[in-house]
Every structure is written in structure tokens, then in C-alpha cells.
PDB file of C-alpha atoms in Angstrom:
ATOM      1  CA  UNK A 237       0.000   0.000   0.000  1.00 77.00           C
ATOM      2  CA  UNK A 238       1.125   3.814  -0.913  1.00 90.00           C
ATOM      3  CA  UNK A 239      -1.447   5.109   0.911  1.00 94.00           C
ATOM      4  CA  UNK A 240      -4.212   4.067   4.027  1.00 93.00           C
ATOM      5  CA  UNK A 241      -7.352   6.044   5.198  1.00 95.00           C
ATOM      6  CA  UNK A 242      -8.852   5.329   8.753  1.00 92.00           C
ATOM      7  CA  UNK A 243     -12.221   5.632   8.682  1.00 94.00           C
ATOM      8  CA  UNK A 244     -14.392   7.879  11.226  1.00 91.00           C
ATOM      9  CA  UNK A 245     -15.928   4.722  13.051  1.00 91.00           C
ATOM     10  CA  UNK A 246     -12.296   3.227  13.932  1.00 88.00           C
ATOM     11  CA  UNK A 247     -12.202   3.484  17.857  1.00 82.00           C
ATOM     12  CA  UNK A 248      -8.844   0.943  18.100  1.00 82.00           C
ATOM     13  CA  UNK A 249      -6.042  -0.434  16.165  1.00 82.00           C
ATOM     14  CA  UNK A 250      -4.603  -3.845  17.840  1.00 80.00           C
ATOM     15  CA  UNK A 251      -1.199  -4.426  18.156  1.00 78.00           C
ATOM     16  CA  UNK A 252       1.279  -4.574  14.989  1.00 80.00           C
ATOM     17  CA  UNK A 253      -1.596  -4.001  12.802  1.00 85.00           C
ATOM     18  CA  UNK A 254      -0.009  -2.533  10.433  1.00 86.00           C
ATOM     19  CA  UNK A 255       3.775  -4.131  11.021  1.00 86.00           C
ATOM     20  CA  UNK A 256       6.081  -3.935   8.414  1.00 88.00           C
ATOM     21  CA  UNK A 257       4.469  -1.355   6.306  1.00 90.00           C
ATOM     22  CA  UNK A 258       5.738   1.987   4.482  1.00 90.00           C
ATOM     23  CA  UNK A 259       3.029   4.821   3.400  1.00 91.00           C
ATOM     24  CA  UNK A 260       3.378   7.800   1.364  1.00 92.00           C
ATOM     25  CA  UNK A 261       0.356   8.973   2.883  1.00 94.00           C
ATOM     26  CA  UNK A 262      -1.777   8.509   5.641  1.00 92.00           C
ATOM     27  CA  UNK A 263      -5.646  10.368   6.228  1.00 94.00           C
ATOM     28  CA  UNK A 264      -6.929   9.606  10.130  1.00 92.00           C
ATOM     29  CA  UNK A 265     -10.933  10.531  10.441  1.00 92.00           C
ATOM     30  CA  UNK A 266     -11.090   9.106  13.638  1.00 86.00           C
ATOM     31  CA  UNK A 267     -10.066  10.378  17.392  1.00 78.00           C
ATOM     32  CA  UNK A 268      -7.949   7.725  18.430  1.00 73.00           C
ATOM     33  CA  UNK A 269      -6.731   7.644  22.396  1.00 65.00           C
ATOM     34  CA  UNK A 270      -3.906   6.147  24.257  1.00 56.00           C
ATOM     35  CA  UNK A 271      -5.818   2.536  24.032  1.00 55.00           C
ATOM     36  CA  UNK A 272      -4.771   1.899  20.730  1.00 55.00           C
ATOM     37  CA  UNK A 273      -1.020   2.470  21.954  1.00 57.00           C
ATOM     38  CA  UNK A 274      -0.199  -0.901  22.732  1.00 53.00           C
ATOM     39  CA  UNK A 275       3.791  -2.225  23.652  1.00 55.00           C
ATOM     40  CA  UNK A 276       6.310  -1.456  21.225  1.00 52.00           C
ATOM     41  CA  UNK A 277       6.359  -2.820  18.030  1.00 51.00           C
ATOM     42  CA  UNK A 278       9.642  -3.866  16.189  1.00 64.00           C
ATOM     43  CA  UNK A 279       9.027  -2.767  12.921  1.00 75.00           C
ATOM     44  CA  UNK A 280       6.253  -0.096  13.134  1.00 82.00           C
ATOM     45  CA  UNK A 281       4.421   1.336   9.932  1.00 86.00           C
ATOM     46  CA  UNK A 282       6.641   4.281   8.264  1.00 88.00           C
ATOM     47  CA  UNK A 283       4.702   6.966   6.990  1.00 90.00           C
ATOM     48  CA  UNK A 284       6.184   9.790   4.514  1.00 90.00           C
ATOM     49  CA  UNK A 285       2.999  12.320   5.241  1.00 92.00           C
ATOM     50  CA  UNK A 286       0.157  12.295   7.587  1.00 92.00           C
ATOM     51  CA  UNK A 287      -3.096  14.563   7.494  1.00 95.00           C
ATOM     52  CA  UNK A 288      -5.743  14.331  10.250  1.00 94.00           C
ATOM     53  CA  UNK A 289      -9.259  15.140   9.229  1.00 94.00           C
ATOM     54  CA  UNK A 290     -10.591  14.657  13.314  1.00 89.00           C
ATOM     55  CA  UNK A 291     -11.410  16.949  16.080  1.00 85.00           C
ATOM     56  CA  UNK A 292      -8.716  15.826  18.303  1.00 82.00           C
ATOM     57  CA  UNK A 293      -5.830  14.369  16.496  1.00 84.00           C
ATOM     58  CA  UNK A 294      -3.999  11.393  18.082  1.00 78.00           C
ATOM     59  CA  UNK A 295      -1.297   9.321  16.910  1.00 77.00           C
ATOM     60  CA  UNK A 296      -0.629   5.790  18.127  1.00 75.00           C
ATOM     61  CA  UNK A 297       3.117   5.725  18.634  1.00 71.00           C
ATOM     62  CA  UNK A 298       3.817   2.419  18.597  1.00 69.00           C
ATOM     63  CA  UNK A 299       1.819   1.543  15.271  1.00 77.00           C
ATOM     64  CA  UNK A 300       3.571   4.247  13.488  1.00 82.00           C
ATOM     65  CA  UNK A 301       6.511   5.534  13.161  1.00 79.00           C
ATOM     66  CA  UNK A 302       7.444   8.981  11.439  1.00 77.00           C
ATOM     67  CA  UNK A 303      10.414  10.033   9.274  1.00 72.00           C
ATOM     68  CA  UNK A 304      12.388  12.957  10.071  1.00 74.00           C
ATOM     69  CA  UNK A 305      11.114  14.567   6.715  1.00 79.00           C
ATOM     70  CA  UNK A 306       7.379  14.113   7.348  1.00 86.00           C
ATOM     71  CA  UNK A 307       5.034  16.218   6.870  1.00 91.00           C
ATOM     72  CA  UNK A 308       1.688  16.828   8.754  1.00 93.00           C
ATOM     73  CA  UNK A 309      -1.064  18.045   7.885  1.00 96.00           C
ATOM     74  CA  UNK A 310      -4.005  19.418  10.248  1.00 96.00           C
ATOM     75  CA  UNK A 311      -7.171  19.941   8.143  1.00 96.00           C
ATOM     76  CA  UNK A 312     -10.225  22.564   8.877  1.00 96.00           C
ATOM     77  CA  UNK A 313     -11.870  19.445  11.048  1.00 94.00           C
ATOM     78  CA  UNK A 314      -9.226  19.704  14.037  1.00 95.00           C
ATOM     79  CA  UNK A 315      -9.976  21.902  16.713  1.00 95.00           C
ATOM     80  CA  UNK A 316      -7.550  21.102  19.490  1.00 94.00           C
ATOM     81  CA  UNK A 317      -4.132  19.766  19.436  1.00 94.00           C
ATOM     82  CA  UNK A 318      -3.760  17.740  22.767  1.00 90.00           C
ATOM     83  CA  UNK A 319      -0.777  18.592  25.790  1.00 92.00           C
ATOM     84  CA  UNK A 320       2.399  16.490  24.292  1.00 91.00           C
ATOM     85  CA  UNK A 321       0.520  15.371  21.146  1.00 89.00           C
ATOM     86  CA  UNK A 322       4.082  15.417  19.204  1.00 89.00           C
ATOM     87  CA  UNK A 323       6.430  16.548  21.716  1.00 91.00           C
ATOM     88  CA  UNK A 324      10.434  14.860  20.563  1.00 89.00           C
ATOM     89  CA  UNK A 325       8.749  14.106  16.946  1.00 86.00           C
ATOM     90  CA  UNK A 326      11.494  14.534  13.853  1.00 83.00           C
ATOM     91  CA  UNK A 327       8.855  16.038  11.297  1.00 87.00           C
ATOM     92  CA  UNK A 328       9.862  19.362  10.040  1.00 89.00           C
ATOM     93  CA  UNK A 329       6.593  20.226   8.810  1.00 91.00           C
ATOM     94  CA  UNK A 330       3.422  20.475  10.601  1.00 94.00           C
ATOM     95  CA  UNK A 331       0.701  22.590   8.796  1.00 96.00           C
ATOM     96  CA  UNK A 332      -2.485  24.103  10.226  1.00 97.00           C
ATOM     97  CA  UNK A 333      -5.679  25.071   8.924  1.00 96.00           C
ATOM     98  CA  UNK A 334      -8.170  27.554   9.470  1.00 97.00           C
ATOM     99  CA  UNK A 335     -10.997  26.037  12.233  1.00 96.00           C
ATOM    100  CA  UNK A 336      -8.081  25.281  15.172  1.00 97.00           C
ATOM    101  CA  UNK A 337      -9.195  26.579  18.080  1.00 97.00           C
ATOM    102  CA  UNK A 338      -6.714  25.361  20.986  1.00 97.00           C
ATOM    103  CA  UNK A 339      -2.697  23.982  20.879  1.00 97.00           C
ATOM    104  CA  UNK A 340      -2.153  22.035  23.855  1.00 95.00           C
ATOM    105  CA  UNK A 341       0.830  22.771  26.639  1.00 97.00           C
ATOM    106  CA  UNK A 342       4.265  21.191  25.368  1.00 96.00           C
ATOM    107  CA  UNK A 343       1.863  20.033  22.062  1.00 95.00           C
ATOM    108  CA  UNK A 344       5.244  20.605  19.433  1.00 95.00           C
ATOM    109  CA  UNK A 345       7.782  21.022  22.045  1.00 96.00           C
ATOM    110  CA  UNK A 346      11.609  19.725  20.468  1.00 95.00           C
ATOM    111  CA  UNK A 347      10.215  18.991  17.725  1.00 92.00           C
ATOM    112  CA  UNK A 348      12.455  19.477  13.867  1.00 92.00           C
ATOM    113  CA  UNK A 349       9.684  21.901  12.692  1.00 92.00           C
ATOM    114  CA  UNK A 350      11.538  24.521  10.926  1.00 94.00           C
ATOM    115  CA  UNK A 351       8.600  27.455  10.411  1.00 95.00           C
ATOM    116  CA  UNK A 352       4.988  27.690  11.828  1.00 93.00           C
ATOM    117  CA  UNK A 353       1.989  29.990  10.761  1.00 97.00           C
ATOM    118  CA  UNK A 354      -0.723  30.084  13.495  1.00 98.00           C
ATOM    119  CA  UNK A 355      -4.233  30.358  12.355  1.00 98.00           C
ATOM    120  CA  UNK A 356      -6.619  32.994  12.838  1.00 98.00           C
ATOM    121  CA  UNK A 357      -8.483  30.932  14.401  1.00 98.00           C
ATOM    122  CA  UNK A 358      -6.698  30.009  17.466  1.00 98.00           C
ATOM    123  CA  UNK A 359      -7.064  31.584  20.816  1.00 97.00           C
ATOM    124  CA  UNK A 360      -5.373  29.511  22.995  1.00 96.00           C
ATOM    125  CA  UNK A 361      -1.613  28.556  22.961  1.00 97.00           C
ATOM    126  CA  UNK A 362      -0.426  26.711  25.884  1.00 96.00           C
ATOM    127  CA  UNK A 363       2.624  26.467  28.080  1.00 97.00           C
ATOM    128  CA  UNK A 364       5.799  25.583  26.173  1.00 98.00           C
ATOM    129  CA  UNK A 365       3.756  24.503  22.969  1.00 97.00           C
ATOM    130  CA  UNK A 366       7.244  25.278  20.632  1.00 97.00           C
ATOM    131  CA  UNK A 367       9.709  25.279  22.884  1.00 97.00           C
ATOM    132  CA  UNK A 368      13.399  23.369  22.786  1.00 97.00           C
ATOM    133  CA  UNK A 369      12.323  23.701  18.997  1.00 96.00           C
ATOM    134  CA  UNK A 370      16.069  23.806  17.268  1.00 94.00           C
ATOM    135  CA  UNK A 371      15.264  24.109  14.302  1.00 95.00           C
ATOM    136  CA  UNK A 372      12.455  26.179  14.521  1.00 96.00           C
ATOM    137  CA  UNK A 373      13.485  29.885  12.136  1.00 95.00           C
ATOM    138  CA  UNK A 374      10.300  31.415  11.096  1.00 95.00           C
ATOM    139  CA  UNK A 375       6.830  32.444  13.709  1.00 96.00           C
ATOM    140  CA  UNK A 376       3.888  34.027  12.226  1.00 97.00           C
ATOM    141  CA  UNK A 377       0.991  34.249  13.796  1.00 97.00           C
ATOM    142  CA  UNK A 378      -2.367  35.499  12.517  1.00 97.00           C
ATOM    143  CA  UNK A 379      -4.495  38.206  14.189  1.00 97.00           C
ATOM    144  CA  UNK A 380      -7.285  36.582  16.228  1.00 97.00           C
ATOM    145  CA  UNK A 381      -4.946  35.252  19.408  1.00 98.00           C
ATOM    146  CA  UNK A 382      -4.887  37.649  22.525  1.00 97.00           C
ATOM    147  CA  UNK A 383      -2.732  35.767  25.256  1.00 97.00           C
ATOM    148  CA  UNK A 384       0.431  33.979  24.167  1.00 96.00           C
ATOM    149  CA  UNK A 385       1.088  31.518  26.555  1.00 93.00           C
ATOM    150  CA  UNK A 386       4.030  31.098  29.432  1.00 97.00           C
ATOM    151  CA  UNK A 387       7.621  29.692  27.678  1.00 97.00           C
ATOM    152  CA  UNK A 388       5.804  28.768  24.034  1.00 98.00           C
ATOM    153  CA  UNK A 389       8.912  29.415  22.184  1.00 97.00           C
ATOM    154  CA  UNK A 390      11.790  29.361  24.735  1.00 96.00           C
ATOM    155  CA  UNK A 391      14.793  27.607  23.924  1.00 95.00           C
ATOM    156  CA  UNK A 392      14.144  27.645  20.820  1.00 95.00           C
ATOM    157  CA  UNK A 393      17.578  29.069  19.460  1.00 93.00           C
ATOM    158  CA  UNK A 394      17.145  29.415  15.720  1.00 94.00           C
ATOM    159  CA  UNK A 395      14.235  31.483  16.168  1.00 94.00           C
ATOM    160  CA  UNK A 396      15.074  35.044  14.167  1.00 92.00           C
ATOM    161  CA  UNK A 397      11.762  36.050  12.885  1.00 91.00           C
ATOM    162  CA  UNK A 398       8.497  36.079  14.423  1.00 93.00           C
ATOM    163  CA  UNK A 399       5.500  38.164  13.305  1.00 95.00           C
ATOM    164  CA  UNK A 400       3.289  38.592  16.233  1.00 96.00           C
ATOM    165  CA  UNK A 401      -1.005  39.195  15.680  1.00 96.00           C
ATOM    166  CA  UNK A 402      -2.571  42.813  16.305  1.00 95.00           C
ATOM    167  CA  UNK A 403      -5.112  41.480  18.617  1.00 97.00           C
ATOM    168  CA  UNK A 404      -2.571  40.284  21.036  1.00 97.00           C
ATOM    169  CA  UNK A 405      -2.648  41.316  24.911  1.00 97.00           C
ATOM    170  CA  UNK A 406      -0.603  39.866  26.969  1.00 97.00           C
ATOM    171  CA  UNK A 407       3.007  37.720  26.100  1.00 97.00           C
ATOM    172  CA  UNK A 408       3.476  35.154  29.026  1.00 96.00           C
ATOM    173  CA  UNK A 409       6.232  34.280  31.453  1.00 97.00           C
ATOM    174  CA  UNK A 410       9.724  33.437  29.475  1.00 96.00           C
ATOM    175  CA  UNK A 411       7.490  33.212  26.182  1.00 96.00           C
ATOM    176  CA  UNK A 412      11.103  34.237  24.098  1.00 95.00           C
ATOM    177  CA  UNK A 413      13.475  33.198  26.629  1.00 95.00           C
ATOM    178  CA  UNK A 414      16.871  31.700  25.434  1.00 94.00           C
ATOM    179  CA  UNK A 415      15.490  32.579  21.245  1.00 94.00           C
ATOM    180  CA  UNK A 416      17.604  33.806  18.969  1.00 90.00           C
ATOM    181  CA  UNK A 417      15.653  36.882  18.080  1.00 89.00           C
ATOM    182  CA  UNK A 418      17.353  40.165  17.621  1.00 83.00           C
ATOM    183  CA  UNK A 419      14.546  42.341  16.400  1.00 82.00           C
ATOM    184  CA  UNK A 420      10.562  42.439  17.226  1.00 87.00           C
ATOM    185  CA  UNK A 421       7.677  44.708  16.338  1.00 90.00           C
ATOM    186  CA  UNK A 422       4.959  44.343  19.307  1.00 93.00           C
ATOM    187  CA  UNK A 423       1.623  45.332  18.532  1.00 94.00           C
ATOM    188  CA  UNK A 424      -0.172  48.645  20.013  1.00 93.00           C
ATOM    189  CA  UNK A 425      -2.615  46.312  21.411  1.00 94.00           C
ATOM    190  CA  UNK A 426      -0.401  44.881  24.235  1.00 96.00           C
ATOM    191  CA  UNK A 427      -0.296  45.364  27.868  1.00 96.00           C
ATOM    192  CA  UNK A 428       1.644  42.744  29.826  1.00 97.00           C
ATOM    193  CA  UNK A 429       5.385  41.675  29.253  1.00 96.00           C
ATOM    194  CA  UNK A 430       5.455  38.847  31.432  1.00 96.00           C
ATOM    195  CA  UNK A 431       8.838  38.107  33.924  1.00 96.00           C
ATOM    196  CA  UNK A 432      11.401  37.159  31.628  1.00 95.00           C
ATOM    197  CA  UNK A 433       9.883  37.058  27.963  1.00 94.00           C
ATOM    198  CA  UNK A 434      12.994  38.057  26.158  1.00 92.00           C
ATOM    199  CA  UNK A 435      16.069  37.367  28.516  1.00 92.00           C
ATOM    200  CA  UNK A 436      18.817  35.802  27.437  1.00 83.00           C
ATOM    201  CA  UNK A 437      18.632  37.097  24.036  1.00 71.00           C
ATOM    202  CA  UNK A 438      19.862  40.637  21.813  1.00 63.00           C
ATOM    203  CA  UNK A 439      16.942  42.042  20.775  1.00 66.00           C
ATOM    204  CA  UNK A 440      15.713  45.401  19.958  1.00 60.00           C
ATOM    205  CA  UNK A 441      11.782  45.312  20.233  1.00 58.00           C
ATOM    206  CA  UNK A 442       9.660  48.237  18.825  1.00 60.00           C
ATOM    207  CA  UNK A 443       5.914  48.800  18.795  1.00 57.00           C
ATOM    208  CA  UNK A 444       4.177  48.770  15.390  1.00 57.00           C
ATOM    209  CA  UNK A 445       3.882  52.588  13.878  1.00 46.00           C
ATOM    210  CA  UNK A 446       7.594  53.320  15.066  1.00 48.00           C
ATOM    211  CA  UNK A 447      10.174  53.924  12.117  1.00 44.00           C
ATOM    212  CA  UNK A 448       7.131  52.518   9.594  1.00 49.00           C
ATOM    213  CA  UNK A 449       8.951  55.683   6.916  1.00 41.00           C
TER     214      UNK A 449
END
């Protein structure tokens, strides 16, 4: 097989179900949990690209195994990314789409993702959700978010550019601590810097309207 689609009524995958395998492509419609994690498989399924097309998207560990090259792919269904969902994973491209509401604490943390665009659909990112990330270059996130979250990106050393949303209010406890940013535009609509947000770095930080020509 190339590619495999699990359909919406799956509720759980037994153990080395899918042993042995290698897919191109693979579409999850269900919201798997932790019961279809069974013990550790020798030769789990690899899988080149994954897109999730469920609320809450869950991926049994120990049936598959990603590539350090994978991509993922989070359609308009998912509306919450769960606490550790891919925490250590080796992709270096996760993609969201428009309808995410909510990215769980630690949800991406040391992962190989090398840029992220935030949807303006999220308001909620939680506590470390990018951080340890050292690959991670490139931030953007779309107006719409108001709170960014304690340590999101800290540690996360390759970090140079980050566009930050107009709507935002408040930038959390060592949200940019240990980053490699030198320069930031913050946006008129913000009112807390929490305790350490940039230490440890250079950076110059500006508020948007200042030296716009």
C-alpha cells in the first residue's frame, strides 16, 4: 500500500496491525486515544505524510513511526491539538488550517519543525507549545490570538523572525526566553510583558507605527 485512510468509526487499532508497512500517505478521520497504543512494536508502519481530518488528532506511537522529513497536515476538522501530542517528533513540517481553536501545553515542544503559521483561528496557545524547537526559524501568527502563553517558544535558538497578531494582549512568562531573536515589532494592542519574555537574548523590540517611513 502507498497510501491508508482510517475511517471515522475506527475506535482501536490492535497491536502490529499494520507491522512492516511503508506509506506515502496517511488520512486519520477518527479520534484515536492512548488505548490503541499498545507495547512497542519492532518494525512499526513508516509513513512519509500524515493529514488528520478529526477533532482531536492522536497518533498511536507504537503503530507508526514517522520520518524525520514528514510532513503533517491538520485539516479545517481539528480543533484542538492535545498537551504532548508530538512533543520529541522529527517532522519538520506540521501545517495548520483555518478552524483550530486550541494547541495544547508542550503540544510541538523539540520537535524538527523549521517554520509555523498560526491560524486565525486560534485563541489559545499553551505552556511551552514550541519550545526546545532547534530548528524552529520562522513564527507568524495570525491576528485573532490575545494571550500567548508562558515559555511557548523558549529555547528555541534558531528562532530570528516572528510576526506577532494585532489582537494580542498579553506575552506570558519566558514566552522568548533563550530565542535567537534580535529584532521584534509588538503590537499597540499589548499590555503585559510577562517576567522574563525576552532574557537571554539581543533584541531590539519596537511597537508597530515606530520607524514605519
Amino acid at each position: 500500500l502507498s497510501s491508508l485512510e482510517l475511517p471515522k468509526s475506527l475506535a482501536y487499532i490492535g497491536n502490529a496491525a499494520f507491522n512492516g508497512m511503508e506509506l506515502d500517505r496517511l488520512t486519520i478521520h477518527c479520534s484515536l486515544t492512548s488505548k490503541s497504543d499498545s507495547k512497542t512494536i519492532d518494525s512499526p508502519c513508516k509513513v512519509k505524510e500524515i493529514v488528520f481530518a478529526c477533532e482531536i488528532p492522536y497518533l498511536p506511537q507504537s503503530q507508526f513511526e514517522l520520518e524525520k522529513g514528514c510532513k503533517i497536515i491538520f485539516s479545517s476538522e481539528v480543533r484542538s491539538i492535545a498537551d504532548h501530542a508530538f512533543e520529541s517528533s522529527e517532522c519538520q513540517s506540521f501545517e495548520f488550517s483555518e478552524g483550530l481553536e486550541s494547541i495544547g501545553d508542550y503540544a510541538f515542544k523539540k520537535t524538527g519543525l523549521t517554520s509555523v503559521e498560526i491560524p486565525s483561528t486560534v485563541r489559545s496557545i499553551g505552556t511551552g507549545a514550541f519550545a526546545g524547537c532547534k530548528f524552529l526559524e520562522r513564527i507568524e501568527i495570525k491576528d485573532g490570538l490575545s494571550v500567548l502563553g508562558d515559555g511557548v517558544f523558549m529555547g528555541s535558538l534558531a528562532l530570528k523572525v516572528v510576526k506577532l497578531p494585532q489582537t494580542l494582549v498579553s506575552i506570558g512568562k519566558l514566552t522568548f526566553f533563550a530565542t535567537g531573536l534580535e529584532e521584534i515589532k509588538l503590537p499597540d494592542s499589548l499590555n503585559i510583558i510577562g517576567d522574563g519574555a525576552f532574557a537571554a537574548g539581543f533584541i531590539h523590540a519596537s511597537f508597530w507605527g515606530e520607524n514605519d517611513g
